[in-house]
Protein backbone atom coordinates (compact mmCIF):
# COMPACT_ATOMS: atom_id res chain seq x y z
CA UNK A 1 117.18 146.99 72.74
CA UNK A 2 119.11 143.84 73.72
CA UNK A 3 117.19 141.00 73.06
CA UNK A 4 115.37 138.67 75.51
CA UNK A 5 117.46 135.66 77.21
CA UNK A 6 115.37 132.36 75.96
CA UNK A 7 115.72 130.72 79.12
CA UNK A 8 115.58 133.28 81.36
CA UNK A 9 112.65 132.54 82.93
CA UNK A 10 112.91 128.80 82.99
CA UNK A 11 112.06 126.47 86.02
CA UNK A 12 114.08 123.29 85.80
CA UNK A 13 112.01 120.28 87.75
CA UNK A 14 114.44 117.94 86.92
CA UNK A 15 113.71 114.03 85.70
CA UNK A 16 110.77 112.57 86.62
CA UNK A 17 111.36 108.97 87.36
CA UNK A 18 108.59 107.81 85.42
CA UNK A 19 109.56 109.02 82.05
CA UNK A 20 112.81 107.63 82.21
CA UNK A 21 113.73 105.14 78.65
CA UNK A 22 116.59 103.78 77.42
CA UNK A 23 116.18 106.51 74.26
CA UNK A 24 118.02 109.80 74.80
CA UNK A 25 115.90 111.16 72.22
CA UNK A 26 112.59 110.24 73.78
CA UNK A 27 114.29 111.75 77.29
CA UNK A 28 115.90 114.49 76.01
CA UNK A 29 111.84 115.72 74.54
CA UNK A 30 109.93 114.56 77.82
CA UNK A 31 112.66 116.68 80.25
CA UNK A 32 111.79 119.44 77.44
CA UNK A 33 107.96 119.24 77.61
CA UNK A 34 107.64 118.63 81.42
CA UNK A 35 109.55 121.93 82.13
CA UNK A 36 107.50 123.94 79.65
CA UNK A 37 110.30 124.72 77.77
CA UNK A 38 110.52 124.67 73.10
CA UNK A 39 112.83 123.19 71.01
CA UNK A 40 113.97 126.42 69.46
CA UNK A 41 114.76 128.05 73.00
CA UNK A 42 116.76 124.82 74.09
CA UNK A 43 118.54 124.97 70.46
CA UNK A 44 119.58 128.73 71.42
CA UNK A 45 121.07 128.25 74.06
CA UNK A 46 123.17 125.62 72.85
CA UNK A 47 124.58 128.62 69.90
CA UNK A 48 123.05 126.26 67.98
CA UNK A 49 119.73 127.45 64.47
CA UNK A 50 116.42 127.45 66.12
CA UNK A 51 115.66 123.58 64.31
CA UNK A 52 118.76 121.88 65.83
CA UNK A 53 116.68 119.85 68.98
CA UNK A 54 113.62 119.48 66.54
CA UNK A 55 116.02 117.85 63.81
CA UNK A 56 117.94 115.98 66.22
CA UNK A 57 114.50 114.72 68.07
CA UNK A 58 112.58 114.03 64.99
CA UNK A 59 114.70 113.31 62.41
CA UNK A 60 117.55 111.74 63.86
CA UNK A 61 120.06 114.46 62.71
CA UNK A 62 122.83 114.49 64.00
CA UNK A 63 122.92 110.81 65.09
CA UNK A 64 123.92 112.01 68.49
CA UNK A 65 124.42 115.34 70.82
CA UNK A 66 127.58 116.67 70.53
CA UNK A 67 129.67 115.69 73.65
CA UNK A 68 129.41 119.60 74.79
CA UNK A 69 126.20 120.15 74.02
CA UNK A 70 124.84 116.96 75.82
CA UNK A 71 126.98 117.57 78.98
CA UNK A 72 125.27 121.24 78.99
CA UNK A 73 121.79 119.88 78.51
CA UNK A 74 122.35 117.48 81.26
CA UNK A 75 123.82 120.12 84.03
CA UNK A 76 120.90 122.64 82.63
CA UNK A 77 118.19 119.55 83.64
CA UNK A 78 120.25 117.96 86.15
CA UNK A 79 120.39 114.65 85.06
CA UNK A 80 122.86 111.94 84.49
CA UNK A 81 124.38 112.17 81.02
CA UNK A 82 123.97 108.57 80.30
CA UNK A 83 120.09 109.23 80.01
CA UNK A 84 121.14 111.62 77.02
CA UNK A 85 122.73 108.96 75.10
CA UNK A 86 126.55 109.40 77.09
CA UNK A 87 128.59 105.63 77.18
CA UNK A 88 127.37 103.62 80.07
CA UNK A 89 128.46 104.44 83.80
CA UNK A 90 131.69 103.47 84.75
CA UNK A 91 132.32 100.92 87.77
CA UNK A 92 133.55 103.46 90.84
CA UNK A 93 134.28 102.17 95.02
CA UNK A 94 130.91 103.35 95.31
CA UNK A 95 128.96 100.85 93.28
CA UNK A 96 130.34 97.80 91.91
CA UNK A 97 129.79 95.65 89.04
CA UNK A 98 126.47 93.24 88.72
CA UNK A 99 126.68 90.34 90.61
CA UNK A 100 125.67 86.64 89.27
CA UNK A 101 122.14 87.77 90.36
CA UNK A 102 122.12 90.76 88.13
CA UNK A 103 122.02 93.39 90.85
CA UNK A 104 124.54 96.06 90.89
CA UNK A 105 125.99 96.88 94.74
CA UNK A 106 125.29 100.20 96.41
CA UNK A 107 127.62 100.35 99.79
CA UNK A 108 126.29 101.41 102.97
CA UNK A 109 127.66 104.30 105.10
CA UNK A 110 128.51 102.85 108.84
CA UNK A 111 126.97 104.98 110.89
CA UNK A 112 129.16 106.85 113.66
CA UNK A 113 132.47 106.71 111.29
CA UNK A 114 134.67 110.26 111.67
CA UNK A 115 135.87 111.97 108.17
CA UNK A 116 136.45 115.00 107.19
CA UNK A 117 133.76 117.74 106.32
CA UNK A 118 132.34 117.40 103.28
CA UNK A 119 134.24 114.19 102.53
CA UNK A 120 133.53 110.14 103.12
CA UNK A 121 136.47 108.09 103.41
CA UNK A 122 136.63 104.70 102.20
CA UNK A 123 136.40 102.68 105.52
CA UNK A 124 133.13 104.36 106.08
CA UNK A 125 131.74 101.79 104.16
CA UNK A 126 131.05 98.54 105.54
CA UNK A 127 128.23 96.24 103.50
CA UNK A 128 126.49 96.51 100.45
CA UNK A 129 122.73 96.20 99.20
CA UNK A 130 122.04 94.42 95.60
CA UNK A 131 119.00 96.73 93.51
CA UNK A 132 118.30 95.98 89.77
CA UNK A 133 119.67 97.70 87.28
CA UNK A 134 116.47 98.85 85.37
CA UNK A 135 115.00 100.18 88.76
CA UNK A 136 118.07 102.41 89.63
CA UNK A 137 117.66 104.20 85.87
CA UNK A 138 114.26 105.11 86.62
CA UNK A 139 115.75 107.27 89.71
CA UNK A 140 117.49 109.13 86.98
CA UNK A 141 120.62 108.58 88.73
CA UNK A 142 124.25 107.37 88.07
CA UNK A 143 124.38 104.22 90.47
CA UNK A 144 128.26 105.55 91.22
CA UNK A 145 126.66 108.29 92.73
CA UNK A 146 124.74 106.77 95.10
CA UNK A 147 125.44 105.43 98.87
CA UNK A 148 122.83 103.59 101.65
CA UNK A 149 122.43 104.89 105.47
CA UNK A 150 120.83 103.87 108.26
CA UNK A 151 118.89 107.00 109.73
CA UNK A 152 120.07 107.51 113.52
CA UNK A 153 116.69 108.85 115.57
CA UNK A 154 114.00 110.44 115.64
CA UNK A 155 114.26 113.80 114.64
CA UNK A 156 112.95 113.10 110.58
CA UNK A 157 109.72 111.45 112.22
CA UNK A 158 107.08 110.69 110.82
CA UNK A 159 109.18 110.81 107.25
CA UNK A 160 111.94 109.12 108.39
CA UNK A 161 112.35 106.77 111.20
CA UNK A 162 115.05 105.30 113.16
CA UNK A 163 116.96 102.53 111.78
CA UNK A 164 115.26 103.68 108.27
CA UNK A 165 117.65 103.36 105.05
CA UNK A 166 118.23 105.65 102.89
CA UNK A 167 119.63 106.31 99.59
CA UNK A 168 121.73 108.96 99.26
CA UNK A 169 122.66 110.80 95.75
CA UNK A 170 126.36 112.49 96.11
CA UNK A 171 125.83 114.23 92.85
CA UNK A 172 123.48 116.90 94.59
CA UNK A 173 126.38 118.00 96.47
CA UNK A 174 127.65 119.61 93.37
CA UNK A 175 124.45 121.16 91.68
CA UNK A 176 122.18 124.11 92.66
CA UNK A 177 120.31 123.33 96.30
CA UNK A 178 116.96 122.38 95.27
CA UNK A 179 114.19 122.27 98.73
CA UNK A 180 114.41 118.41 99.90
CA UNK A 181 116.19 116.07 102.55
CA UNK A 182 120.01 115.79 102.40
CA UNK A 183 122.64 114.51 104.28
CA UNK A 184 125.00 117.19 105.44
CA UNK A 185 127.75 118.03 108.23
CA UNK A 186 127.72 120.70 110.72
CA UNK A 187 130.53 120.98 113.25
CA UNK A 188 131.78 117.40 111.61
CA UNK A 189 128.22 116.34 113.18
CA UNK A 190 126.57 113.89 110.08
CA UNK A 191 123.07 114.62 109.95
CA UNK A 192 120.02 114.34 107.91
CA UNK A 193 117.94 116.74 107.89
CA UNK A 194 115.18 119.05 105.23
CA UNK A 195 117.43 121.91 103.46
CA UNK A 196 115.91 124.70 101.56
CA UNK A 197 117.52 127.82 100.29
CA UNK A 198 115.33 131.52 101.34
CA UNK A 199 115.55 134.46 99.74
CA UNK A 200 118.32 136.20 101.29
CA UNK A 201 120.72 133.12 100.02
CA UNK A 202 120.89 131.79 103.55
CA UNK A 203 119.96 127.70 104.50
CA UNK A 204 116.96 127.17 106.41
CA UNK A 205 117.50 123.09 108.23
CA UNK A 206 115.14 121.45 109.94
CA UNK A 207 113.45 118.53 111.33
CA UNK A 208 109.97 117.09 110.51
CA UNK A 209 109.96 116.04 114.38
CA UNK A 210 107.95 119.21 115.76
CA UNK A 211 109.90 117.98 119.14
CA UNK A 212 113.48 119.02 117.68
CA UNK A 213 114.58 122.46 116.92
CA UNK A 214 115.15 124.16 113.59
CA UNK A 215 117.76 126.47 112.36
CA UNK A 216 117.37 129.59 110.01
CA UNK A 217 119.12 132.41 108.38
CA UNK A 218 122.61 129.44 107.93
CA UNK A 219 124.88 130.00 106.14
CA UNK A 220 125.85 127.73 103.60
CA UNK A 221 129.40 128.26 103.83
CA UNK A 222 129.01 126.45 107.70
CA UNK A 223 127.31 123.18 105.90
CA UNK A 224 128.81 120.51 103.99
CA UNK A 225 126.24 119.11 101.74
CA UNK A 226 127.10 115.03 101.93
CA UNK A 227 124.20 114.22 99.17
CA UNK A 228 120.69 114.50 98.62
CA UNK A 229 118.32 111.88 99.73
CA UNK A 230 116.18 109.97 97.17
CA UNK A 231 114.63 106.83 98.68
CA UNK A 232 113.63 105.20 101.89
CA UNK A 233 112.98 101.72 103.41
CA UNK A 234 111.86 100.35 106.76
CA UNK A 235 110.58 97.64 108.36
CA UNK A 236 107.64 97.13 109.28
């Protein structure tokens, strides 16, 4: 009888904002309790003796993950490595160093630039917006992986309105599709629209604007996933 895959029936939720700390210790147990999930199963599946999480958690043994075994963990929970104790993030083009005030720069997308599918280019960006360090860890997201856009109409109403700015996370475009609201490109068309995955494997897209149409049965071959929206702001 073979034996019984210990995470085979796991749900990851991913990282709640609100648990977020600057201990990858404290993280690495919260992600593990929030999902349901045991320190022995998590230790398995790293190849590792059922008390190597506990150990690690509790007793501080080994001093840190394992480079391999922390970049698993964090593509298993899909979050940054950084929250599991990896060096700090790097500077990229995308977000630049903290000003005088503090706030580290995310760049804005200019709306109605041409690239490629499934690609920005560098002159796509035109300004930047300052946010605080501390509040951009408790998205649970490597600032370098983020961009801002200004939402073009009305088809995301009442969720997202014109002129609206959003945050975009470019790491999504390389993990699983989880249901939410991402930036994409159809027929080098940039769009934002709500994504989820059915059944059969194909996309479902559409808008929260009843007044718009929807598309089902896509395939997700035909969309370039840009990024995965995870804030808003507007005016009021």
């Amino acid at each position: 009888m073979s034996r019984k895959n210990p995470i085979a029936s796991f749900g990851q939720r991913g990282y709640d904002a609100d648990i977020v700390t600057d201990d990858p210790r404290t993280n690495l147990e919260q992600l593990i309790r929030e999902n349901g999930h045991d320190f022995a199963a998590i230790s398995k599946m790293l190849g590792k003796n059922a008390a190597y999480i506990q150990q690690y958690i509790r007793r501080g043994s080994p001093r840190k993950l394992d480079e391999e075994d922390r970049r698993r963990l964090a593509e298993f929970y899909g979050v940054e490595e950084h929250f599991l104790g990896a060096p700090a993030v790097r500077e990229s083009r995308r977000s630049g160093p903290a000003r005088s005030d503090g706030l580290l720069r995310i760049k804005q997308l200019q709306v109605g630039a041409s690239a490629g599918p499934g690609s920005l280019a560098d002159d796509e960006y035109a300004e930047s917006m300052g946010f605080g360090p501390k509040w951009l860890r408790r998205l649970g997201i490597d600032p370098a992986n983020l961009s801002l856009i200004a939402v073009d109409g009305d088809s995301m109403n009442p969720t997202l309105g014109d002129g609206d700015d959003i945050m975009v996370d470019h790491s999504a475009a390389s993990r699983p599709l989880r249901d939410g609201i991402y930036v994409l490109r159809m027929d080098d068309v940039l769009l934002v629209k709500r994504v989820a995955m059915g059944p059969s494997g194909k996309l479902s897209i559409r808008s929260d604007n009843p007044q718009y149409p929807d598309w089902d049965d896509v395939s997700p071959e035909s969309v370039n996933i840009i990024g995965k929206v995870v804030w808003t702001g507007r005016r009021l």
